mmCIF file of C-alpha atoms in Angstrom:
data_model
loop_
_atom_site.group_PDB
_atom_site.id
_atom_site.type_symbol
_atom_site.label_atom_id
_atom_site.label_comp_id
_atom_site.label_asym_id
_atom_site.label_seq_id
_atom_site.Cartn_x
_atom_site.Cartn_y
_atom_site.Cartn_z
ATOM 1 C CA MET A 1 0.000 0.000 0.000
ATOM 2 C CA SER A 2 1.370 3.456 -0.933
ATOM 3 C CA ARG A 3 2.007 6.199 1.599
ATOM 4 C CA GLU A 4 -0.808 8.292 0.079
ATOM 5 C CA GLN A 5 -3.289 5.444 0.506
ATOM 6 C CA THR A 6 -2.181 4.903 4.116
ATOM 7 C CA VAL A 7 -2.643 8.596 4.943
ATOM 8 C CA ALA A 8 -6.049 8.700 3.241
ATOM 9 C CA GLU A 9 -7.256 5.590 5.083
ATOM 10 C CA ALA A 10 -6.068 6.976 8.429
ATOM 11 C CA GLY A 11 -7.955 10.198 7.746
ATOM 12 C CA ASP A 12 -11.145 8.338 6.877
ATOM 13 C CA ARG A 13 -10.826 6.184 10.016
ATOM 14 C CA ALA A 14 -10.326 9.284 12.167
ATOM 15 C CA ILE A 15 -13.506 10.788 10.740
ATOM 16 C CA GLY A 16 -15.369 7.541 11.433
ATOM 17 C CA PHE A 17 -14.312 7.573 15.077
ATOM 18 C CA TRP A 18 -15.189 11.270 15.429
ATOM 19 C CA VAL A 19 -18.678 10.770 13.977
ATOM 20 C CA LYS A 20 -19.285 7.847 16.350
ATOM 21 C CA LEU A 21 -17.930 9.571 19.451
ATOM 22 C CA THR A 22 -19.977 12.738 18.846
ATOM 23 C CA SER A 23 -23.204 10.919 17.932
ATOM 24 C CA GLY A 24 -24.508 10.827 21.489
ATOM 25 C CA GLU A 25 -24.592 7.026 21.347
ATOM 26 C CA ALA A 26 -20.914 6.223 21.891
ATOM 27 C CA THR A 27 -20.100 3.594 24.524
ATOM 28 C CA ASP A 28 -17.025 3.202 26.718
ATOM 29 C CA ALA A 29 -15.901 0.513 24.278
ATOM 30 C CA ASP A 30 -16.103 3.018 21.406
ATOM 31 C CA HIS A 31 -13.916 5.500 23.294
ATOM 32 C CA ALA A 32 -11.452 2.729 24.174
ATOM 33 C CA ALA A 33 -11.305 1.568 20.555
ATOM 34 C CA CYS A 34 -10.513 5.081 19.381
ATOM 35 C CA ALA A 35 -7.789 5.503 21.999
ATOM 36 C CA ALA A 36 -6.247 2.148 21.066
ATOM 37 C CA TRP A 37 -6.302 3.013 17.366
ATOM 38 C CA ARG A 38 -4.603 6.365 17.987
ATOM 39 C CA ALA A 39 -1.900 4.728 20.116
ATOM 40 C CA ALA A 40 -1.216 1.952 17.598
ATOM 41 C CA ASP A 41 0.542 4.116 15.021
ATOM 42 C CA PRO A 42 1.946 7.680 14.960
ATOM 43 C CA ALA A 43 0.166 8.156 11.617
ATOM 44 C CA HIS A 44 -3.153 7.497 13.351
ATOM 45 C CA GLU A 45 -2.464 10.109 16.026
ATOM 46 C CA HIS A 46 -1.368 12.563 13.321
ATOM 47 C CA ALA A 47 -4.627 11.989 11.415
ATOM 48 C CA TRP A 48 -6.638 12.528 14.608
ATOM 49 C CA ALA A 49 -4.772 15.736 15.462
ATOM 50 C CA ARG A 50 -5.198 17.002 11.920
ATOM 51 C CA LEU A 51 -8.933 16.357 12.098
ATOM 52 C CA GLN A 52 -9.253 18.230 15.401
ATOM 53 C CA GLN A 53 -7.330 21.177 13.967
ATOM 54 C CA GLY A 54 -9.584 21.225 10.929
ATOM 55 C CA LEU A 55 -12.682 21.101 13.099
ATOM 56 C CA SER A 56 -11.527 24.015 15.239
ATOM 57 C CA GLN A 57 -10.809 26.104 12.135
ATOM 58 C CA SER A 58 -14.177 25.267 10.569
ATOM 59 C CA VAL A 59 -16.464 25.533 13.577
ATOM 60 C CA GLY A 60 -16.985 29.296 13.377
ATOM 61 C CA ARG A 61 -18.128 29.217 9.750
ATOM 62 C CA LEU A 62 -20.291 26.146 10.299
ATOM 63 C CA GLU A 63 -21.908 27.578 13.427
ATOM 64 C CA SER A 64 -22.997 30.737 11.598
ATOM 65 C CA VAL A 65 -24.483 28.750 8.709
ATOM 66 C CA MET A 66 -26.047 26.044 10.863
ATOM 67 C CA LYS A 67 -27.699 28.598 13.165
ATOM 68 C CA ASN A 68 -29.818 29.853 10.262
ATOM 69 C CA GLU A 69 -30.393 26.362 8.835
ATOM 70 C CA HIS A 70 -31.521 25.042 12.244
ATOM 71 C CA HIS A 71 -34.459 27.454 12.338
ATOM 72 C CA ALA A 72 -35.491 26.576 8.767
ATOM 73 C CA LEU A 73 -35.248 22.860 9.511
ATOM 74 C CA ARG A 74 -37.239 23.225 12.732
ATOM 75 C CA ARG A 75 -40.036 25.067 10.916
ATOM 76 C CA THR A 76 -40.176 22.173 8.479
ATOM 77 C CA LEU A 77 -40.224 19.493 11.165
ATOM 78 C CA VAL A 78 -43.123 21.040 13.107
ATOM 79 C CA ARG A 79 -45.386 20.890 10.030
ATOM 80 C CA PRO A 80 -47.017 17.419 10.096
ATOM 81 C CA ALA A 81 -47.126 16.855 6.318
ATOM 82 C CA ARG A 82 -43.499 17.811 5.857
ATOM 83 C CA ARG A 83 -42.468 15.947 9.002
ATOM 84 C CA ARG A 84 -43.927 12.689 7.688
ATOM 85 C CA VAL A 85 -41.985 13.023 4.438
ATOM 86 C CA LEU A 86 -38.712 13.733 6.204
ATOM 87 C CA LEU A 87 -39.213 10.999 8.767
ATOM 88 C CA ASN A 88 -39.624 8.517 5.926
ATOM 89 C CA ALA A 89 -36.132 9.463 4.798
ATOM 90 C CA ALA A 90 -34.645 7.754 7.848
ATOM 91 C CA ALA A 91 -31.009 8.351 7.005
ATOM 92 C CA LEU A 92 -31.541 12.072 6.523
ATOM 93 C CA ALA A 93 -33.674 12.525 9.614
ATOM 94 C CA GLY A 94 -31.353 10.579 11.881
ATOM 95 C CA ALA A 95 -28.208 12.320 10.753
ATOM 96 C CA ALA A 96 -29.758 15.778 10.722
ATOM 97 C CA ALA A 97 -30.920 15.262 14.307
ATOM 98 C CA ALA A 98 -27.309 14.811 15.355
ATOM 99 C CA GLY A 99 -26.147 17.837 13.371
ATOM 100 C CA GLY A 100 -23.368 16.000 11.575
ATOM 101 C CA TRP A 101 -25.368 15.573 8.397
ATOM 102 C CA VAL A 102 -25.938 19.318 8.081
ATOM 103 C CA ALA A 103 -22.256 20.075 8.590
ATOM 104 C CA ASN A 104 -21.203 17.430 6.085
ATOM 105 C CA ARG A 105 -23.570 18.726 3.405
ATOM 106 C CA ILE A 106 -22.184 22.248 3.795
ATOM 107 C CA SER A 107 -18.522 21.258 3.917
ATOM 108 C CA PRO A 108 -17.594 17.559 3.562
ATOM 109 C CA LEU A 109 -16.028 16.170 6.726
ATOM 110 C CA GLY A 110 -13.395 14.456 4.579
ATOM 111 C CA ASN A 111 -11.945 17.879 3.747
ATOM 112 C CA LEU A 112 -10.704 18.171 7.315
ATOM 113 C CA THR A 113 -8.049 15.512 6.725
ATOM 114 C CA ALA A 114 -7.219 16.359 3.086
ATOM 115 C CA ASP A 115 -4.572 18.779 1.864
ATOM 116 C CA LEU A 116 -7.040 20.659 -0.354
ATOM 117 C CA GLY A 117 -10.821 20.484 -0.564
ATOM 118 C CA THR A 118 -13.935 22.342 -1.678
ATOM 119 C CA ALA A 119 -17.331 22.777 -0.068
ATOM 120 C CA THR A 120 -20.761 22.160 -1.558
ATOM 121 C CA GLY A 121 -21.258 24.449 -4.563
ATOM 122 C CA GLU A 122 -17.647 25.657 -4.507
ATOM 123 C CA ARG A 123 -15.103 25.525 -7.338
ATOM 124 C CA ARG A 124 -11.583 26.649 -6.592
ATOM 125 C CA THR A 125 -8.238 26.929 -8.369
ATOM 126 C CA TYR A 126 -4.923 26.399 -6.582
ATOM 127 C CA THR A 127 -1.309 26.948 -7.583
ATOM 128 C CA LEU A 128 0.624 23.805 -6.666
ATOM 129 C CA PRO A 129 4.202 23.712 -5.315
ATOM 130 C CA ASP A 130 5.651 23.096 -8.800
ATOM 131 C CA GLY A 131 3.680 25.940 -10.383
ATOM 132 C CA SER A 132 0.974 23.716 -11.891
ATOM 133 C CA LEU A 133 -2.651 24.877 -11.685
ATOM 134 C CA LEU A 134 -5.279 22.663 -10.058
ATOM 135 C CA THR A 135 -9.029 23.334 -10.207
ATOM 136 C CA LEU A 136 -11.343 21.350 -7.942
ATOM 137 C CA ASP A 137 -15.024 20.792 -8.643
ATOM 138 C CA ALA A 138 -17.565 21.140 -5.830
ATOM 139 C CA ARG A 139 -17.214 18.651 -2.945
ATOM 140 C CA SER A 140 -13.787 17.467 -4.095
ATOM 141 C CA ARG A 141 -10.627 16.760 -2.100
ATOM 142 C CA VAL A 142 -7.032 15.813 -2.813
ATOM 143 C CA ASP A 143 -3.769 15.052 -1.066
ATOM 144 C CA LEU A 144 -0.490 16.389 -2.471
ATOM 145 C CA ASP A 145 2.843 14.632 -2.938
ATOM 146 C CA PHE A 146 5.626 16.871 -4.235
ATOM 147 C CA THR A 147 9.289 15.939 -3.853
ATOM 148 C CA ALA A 148 12.475 16.517 -5.799
ATOM 149 C CA ASP A 149 11.705 13.457 -7.928
ATOM 150 C CA ALA A 150 7.912 13.368 -8.106
ATOM 151 C CA ARG A 151 4.888 15.596 -8.440
ATOM 152 C CA SER A 152 1.475 14.098 -7.953
ATOM 153 C CA VAL A 153 -1.936 14.498 -6.361
ATOM 154 C CA ARG A 154 -4.261 11.811 -5.041
ATOM 155 C CA LEU A 155 -7.917 12.422 -5.852
ATOM 156 C CA LEU A 156 -9.938 11.283 -2.837
ATOM 157 C CA GLU A 157 -13.361 12.546 -3.890
ATOM 158 C CA GLY A 158 -14.969 14.531 -6.696
ATOM 159 C CA ALA A 159 -13.242 15.873 -9.785
ATOM 160 C CA LEU A 160 -10.274 17.996 -10.785
ATOM 161 C CA VAL A 161 -8.697 19.684 -13.775
ATOM 162 C CA VAL A 162 -4.940 20.054 -13.733
ATOM 163 C CA GLN A 163 -2.746 22.147 -15.998
ATOM 164 C CA PRO A 164 0.747 20.794 -15.271
ATOM 165 C CA ARG A 165 3.678 23.136 -15.449
ATOM 166 C CA THR A 166 5.761 22.265 -18.489
ATOM 167 C CA GLY A 167 9.525 22.031 -18.770
ATOM 168 C CA LEU A 168 10.020 19.829 -15.717
ATOM 169 C CA THR A 169 11.605 16.380 -15.843
ATOM 170 C CA ALA A 170 9.088 14.559 -13.657
ATOM 171 C CA MET A 171 5.746 13.531 -15.139
ATOM 172 C CA PHE A 172 2.662 14.899 -13.399
ATOM 173 C CA ALA A 173 0.471 12.119 -11.977
ATOM 174 C CA VAL A 174 -3.088 12.060 -10.673
ATOM 175 C CA HIS A 175 -3.691 8.969 -8.525
ATOM 176 C CA THR A 176 -7.122 7.509 -7.806
ATOM 177 C CA ALA A 177 -8.329 4.312 -6.166
ATOM 178 C CA HIS A 178 -8.216 2.644 -9.597
ATOM 179 C CA GLY A 179 -4.836 3.695 -10.978
ATOM 180 C CA GLN A 180 -3.249 6.879 -12.250
ATOM 181 C CA VAL A 181 -3.324 9.437 -15.055
ATOM 182 C CA ARG A 182 0.031 10.849 -16.187
ATOM 183 C CA SER A 183 0.922 13.896 -18.251
ATOM 184 C CA ALA A 184 4.131 15.612 -19.288
ATOM 185 C CA GLY A 185 2.330 18.941 -19.522
ATOM 186 C CA ALA A 186 -1.069 18.442 -21.150
ATOM 187 C CA GLY A 187 -4.141 19.539 -19.224
ATOM 188 C CA CYS A 188 -6.531 16.808 -18.154
ATOM 189 C CA MET A 189 -9.647 16.188 -16.115
ATOM 190 C CA VAL A 190 -10.060 13.299 -13.685
ATOM 191 C CA ARG A 191 -13.241 12.360 -11.843
ATOM 192 C CA LEU A 192 -13.565 9.700 -9.133
ATOM 193 C CA GLU A 193 -16.860 7.847 -9.440
ATOM 194 C CA GLU A 194 -18.404 5.148 -7.281
ATOM 195 C CA GLU A 195 -16.981 2.171 -9.173
ATOM 196 C CA ALA A 196 -14.532 3.722 -11.641
ATOM 197 C CA SER A 197 -12.447 6.752 -12.508
ATOM 198 C CA LEU A 198 -12.935 8.976 -15.551
ATOM 199 C CA ALA A 199 -9.995 10.614 -17.344
ATOM 200 C CA VAL A 200 -10.254 13.176 -20.170
ATOM 201 C CA ALA A 201 -7.381 14.708 -22.151
ATOM 202 C CA LEU A 202 -7.992 18.451 -22.555
ATOM 203 C CA GLN A 203 -4.773 19.131 -24.451
ATOM 204 C CA SER A 204 -2.343 17.014 -26.429
ATOM 205 C CA SER A 205 -2.356 13.507 -24.917
ATOM 206 C CA VAL A 206 -2.308 11.859 -21.500
ATOM 207 C CA GLU A 207 -1.616 8.326 -20.345
ATOM 208 C CA VAL A 208 -4.061 6.251 -18.288
ATOM 209 C CA LEU A 209 -2.595 3.447 -16.186
ATOM 210 C CA PRO A 210 -5.153 1.201 -14.464
ATOM 211 C CA ARG A 211 -3.624 -0.478 -11.422
ATOM 212 C CA ASP A 212 -3.804 -4.021 -12.862
ATOM 213 C CA ALA A 213 -4.399 -3.551 -16.602
ATOM 214 C CA SER A 214 -2.578 -2.354 -19.698
ATOM 215 C CA PRO A 215 -2.105 1.415 -20.097
ATOM 216 C CA LEU A 216 -3.823 3.447 -22.797
ATOM 217 C CA THR A 217 -3.254 6.854 -24.345
ATOM 218 C CA LEU A 218 -5.956 9.500 -24.716
ATOM 219 C CA ALA A 219 -5.736 12.057 -27.518
ATOM 220 C CA MET A 220 -7.010 15.619 -27.014
ATOM 221 C CA GLY A 221 -10.763 15.594 -26.412
ATOM 222 C CA GLN A 222 -10.887 11.884 -25.679
ATOM 223 C CA GLY A 223 -11.921 10.327 -22.392
ATOM 224 C CA ALA A 224 -12.237 6.876 -20.873
ATOM 225 C CA ARG A 225 -13.479 5.286 -17.691
ATOM 226 C CA PHE A 226 -11.201 2.801 -15.989
ATOM 227 C CA GLY A 227 -11.225 0.496 -13.010
ATOM 228 C CA ALA A 228 -8.356 -1.233 -11.266
ATOM 229 C CA ALA A 229 -8.275 -4.068 -13.831
ATOM 230 C CA TRP A 230 -9.982 -2.642 -16.918
ATOM 231 C CA ALA A 231 -10.399 0.398 -19.135
ATOM 232 C CA ASP A 232 -13.064 1.401 -21.649
ATOM 233 C CA ARG A 233 -12.239 2.335 -25.216
ATOM 234 C CA PRO A 234 -11.520 6.074 -25.597
ATOM 235 C CA GLN A 235 -14.383 8.210 -26.904
ATOM 236 C CA ALA A 236 -15.075 11.895 -27.509
ATOM 237 C CA MET A 237 -15.668 13.695 -24.197
ATOM 238 C CA GLU A 238 -14.538 17.254 -24.852
ATOM 239 C CA ASP A 239 -17.444 18.672 -22.797
ATOM 240 C CA ALA A 240 -16.708 16.654 -19.653
ATOM 241 C CA ALA A 241 -14.889 19.576 -18.015
ATOM 242 C CA SER A 242 -17.579 22.194 -18.719
ATOM 243 C CA TRP A 243 -18.137 22.398 -14.946
ATOM 244 C CA ARG A 244 -15.080 24.684 -14.766
ATOM 245 C CA GLU A 245 -17.224 27.455 -16.258
ATOM 246 C CA GLY A 246 -20.216 26.577 -14.096
ATOM 247 C CA TRP A 247 -22.134 24.598 -16.697
ATOM 248 C CA LEU A 248 -23.097 20.992 -17.204
ATOM 249 C CA LYS A 249 -23.026 20.228 -20.934
ATOM 250 C CA VAL A 250 -24.319 16.747 -21.714
ATOM 251 C CA ARG A 251 -25.419 14.629 -24.654
ATOM 252 C CA ASP A 252 -27.464 11.461 -24.190
ATOM 253 C CA GLN A 253 -26.319 10.956 -20.595
ATOM 254 C CA PRO A 254 -28.464 9.176 -17.981
ATOM 255 C CA LEU A 255 -30.417 11.477 -15.695
ATOM 256 C CA GLY A 256 -28.844 9.658 -12.751
ATOM 257 C CA GLU A 257 -25.427 11.030 -13.749
ATOM 258 C CA ILE A 258 -26.854 14.531 -14.181
ATOM 259 C CA ALA A 259 -28.431 14.384 -10.727
ATOM 260 C CA ALA A 260 -25.134 13.243 -9.200
ATOM 261 C CA ALA A 261 -23.383 16.283 -10.688
ATOM 262 C CA LEU A 262 -26.094 18.663 -9.469
ATOM 263 C CA ALA A 263 -26.032 17.089 -5.994
ATOM 264 C CA SER A 264 -22.517 18.434 -5.413
ATOM 265 C CA TYR A 265 -23.982 21.932 -5.734
ATOM 266 C CA ARG A 266 -26.940 21.433 -3.363
ATOM 267 C CA THR A 267 -26.808 21.287 0.434
ATOM 268 C CA GLY A 268 -29.845 19.010 0.549
ATOM 269 C CA VAL A 269 -30.340 15.444 -0.619
ATOM 270 C CA LEU A 270 -31.257 14.931 -4.283
ATOM 271 C CA ARG A 271 -32.770 11.498 -4.931
ATOM 272 C CA VAL A 272 -33.733 9.981 -8.295
ATOM 273 C CA SER A 273 -35.936 6.933 -8.758
ATOM 274 C CA PRO A 274 -34.387 4.035 -10.716
ATOM 275 C CA GLN A 275 -36.885 4.560 -13.552
ATOM 276 C CA ALA A 276 -36.104 8.269 -13.867
ATOM 277 C CA ALA A 277 -32.356 7.706 -13.536
ATOM 278 C CA ARG A 278 -32.304 5.814 -16.842
ATOM 279 C CA LEU A 279 -33.782 8.657 -18.922
ATOM 280 C CA ALA A 280 -31.380 10.142 -21.503
ATOM 281 C CA VAL A 281 -30.561 13.837 -21.140
ATOM 282 C CA SER A 282 -29.032 16.341 -23.567
ATOM 283 C CA GLY A 283 -28.578 20.045 -22.955
ATOM 284 C CA LEU A 284 -26.764 22.791 -21.078
ATOM 285 C CA TYR A 285 -27.582 23.259 -17.391
ATOM 286 C CA PRO A 286 -26.340 25.849 -14.840
ATOM 287 C CA LEU A 287 -24.495 24.349 -11.885
ATOM 288 C CA ASP A 288 -24.651 27.548 -9.850
ATOM 289 C CA ASP A 289 -28.463 27.618 -10.026
ATOM 290 C CA THR A 290 -29.528 24.014 -9.523
ATOM 291 C CA ASP A 291 -33.179 24.943 -8.984
ATOM 292 C CA ARG A 292 -33.228 26.416 -12.491
ATOM 293 C CA ALA A 293 -31.474 23.318 -13.825
ATOM 294 C CA LEU A 294 -34.054 21.046 -12.182
ATOM 295 C CA SER A 295 -36.914 23.145 -13.544
ATOM 296 C CA ALA A 296 -35.455 22.881 -17.048
ATOM 297 C CA LEU A 297 -35.183 19.115 -16.691
ATOM 298 C CA GLU A 298 -38.768 18.908 -15.460
ATOM 299 C CA HIS A 299 -39.998 20.840 -18.517
ATOM 300 C CA THR A 300 -38.093 18.725 -21.044
ATOM 301 C CA LEU A 301 -38.393 15.240 -19.539
ATOM 302 C CA PRO A 302 -41.377 13.155 -18.382
ATOM 303 C CA ILE A 303 -40.461 13.636 -14.718
ATOM 304 C CA THR A 304 -41.716 15.324 -11.571
ATOM 305 C CA VAL A 305 -39.419 17.243 -9.219
ATOM 306 C CA SER A 306 -40.824 17.372 -5.674
ATOM 307 C CA ARG A 307 -39.129 19.738 -3.229
ATOM 308 C CA TYR A 308 -39.527 19.279 0.535
ATOM 309 C CA THR A 309 -37.593 22.373 1.692
ATOM 310 C CA ARG A 310 -33.973 22.701 0.632
ATOM 311 C CA TRP A 311 -33.060 19.504 2.455
ATOM 312 C CA LEU A 312 -34.829 16.954 0.280
ATOM 313 C CA THR A 313 -35.672 16.880 -3.436
ATOM 314 C CA LEU A 314 -37.126 13.806 -5.129
ATOM 315 C CA ILE A 315 -37.158 13.122 -8.885
ATOM 316 C CA ASP A 316 -39.484 10.491 -10.317
ATOM 317 C CA VAL A 317 -41.134 9.634 -13.622
ATOM 318 C CA ARG A 318 -44.340 11.517 -14.318
ATOM 319 C CA PRO A 319 -47.470 9.383 -13.799
ATOM 320 C CA ALA A 320 -49.121 8.315 -17.042
#
């Protein structure tokens, strides 16, 4: 296992312990397990300390946002019709009651243990130690690894576009759970999905190296999904990075994928029924105004969009 993977796993485990210990349901055994885990490895204690530091830096911003959201949520919960709908969404109701769900939807908890990360609805560009430019999509996070002999980032969640600085000896690498994407200087986009990674060459060509499969080369405008032991054939995907300008440009993509992209720009839950998720979508949709995007989808597709405050939106096929 690489050092980056070890650090990422320690960060995720630290978050898991923190969520459990602050849930109000933690037992003495839970506290003992956390203490034992922290003592077992200096990397574990470092991850825990880093999480606590991140929490202390974030608490002021979260408190100001959550104070306003608490009153809106309470007004919703005291209305019987709305309360029944929200109580049926057990995962949402349970997590929101503890407060952790609200905080995570505003700013992902995973950002607290990552080197760089973005909040819900936020896109941000960074200058990396080697002078390369990195743009993160909403709800994305990365760890950095820059040494005299290597320059790379590990994508832990979401999507990125990188414009590597040219003229350097070391290749620029983007690592994911499924392999890596390498470039000598060509810009590329990489997205981490649930079961695969997506790579798109925005300039010149980039190399895709699945962890346990043969590498492939993408020409400018081409993209391919890949897993640890496989890779799809390259196809035209020049619009896959349109999110950089705040737009979602799609052609014959499943509505489920569109909803997943919009969900990163909404603080509430966006759910799509299996039947609606299969509908093909083409068009241009604003990421910075997801309500307008959803209204446009509702007017062009046989679907209904039901909003239960900002915290829950359901998409389903329109009744015949």
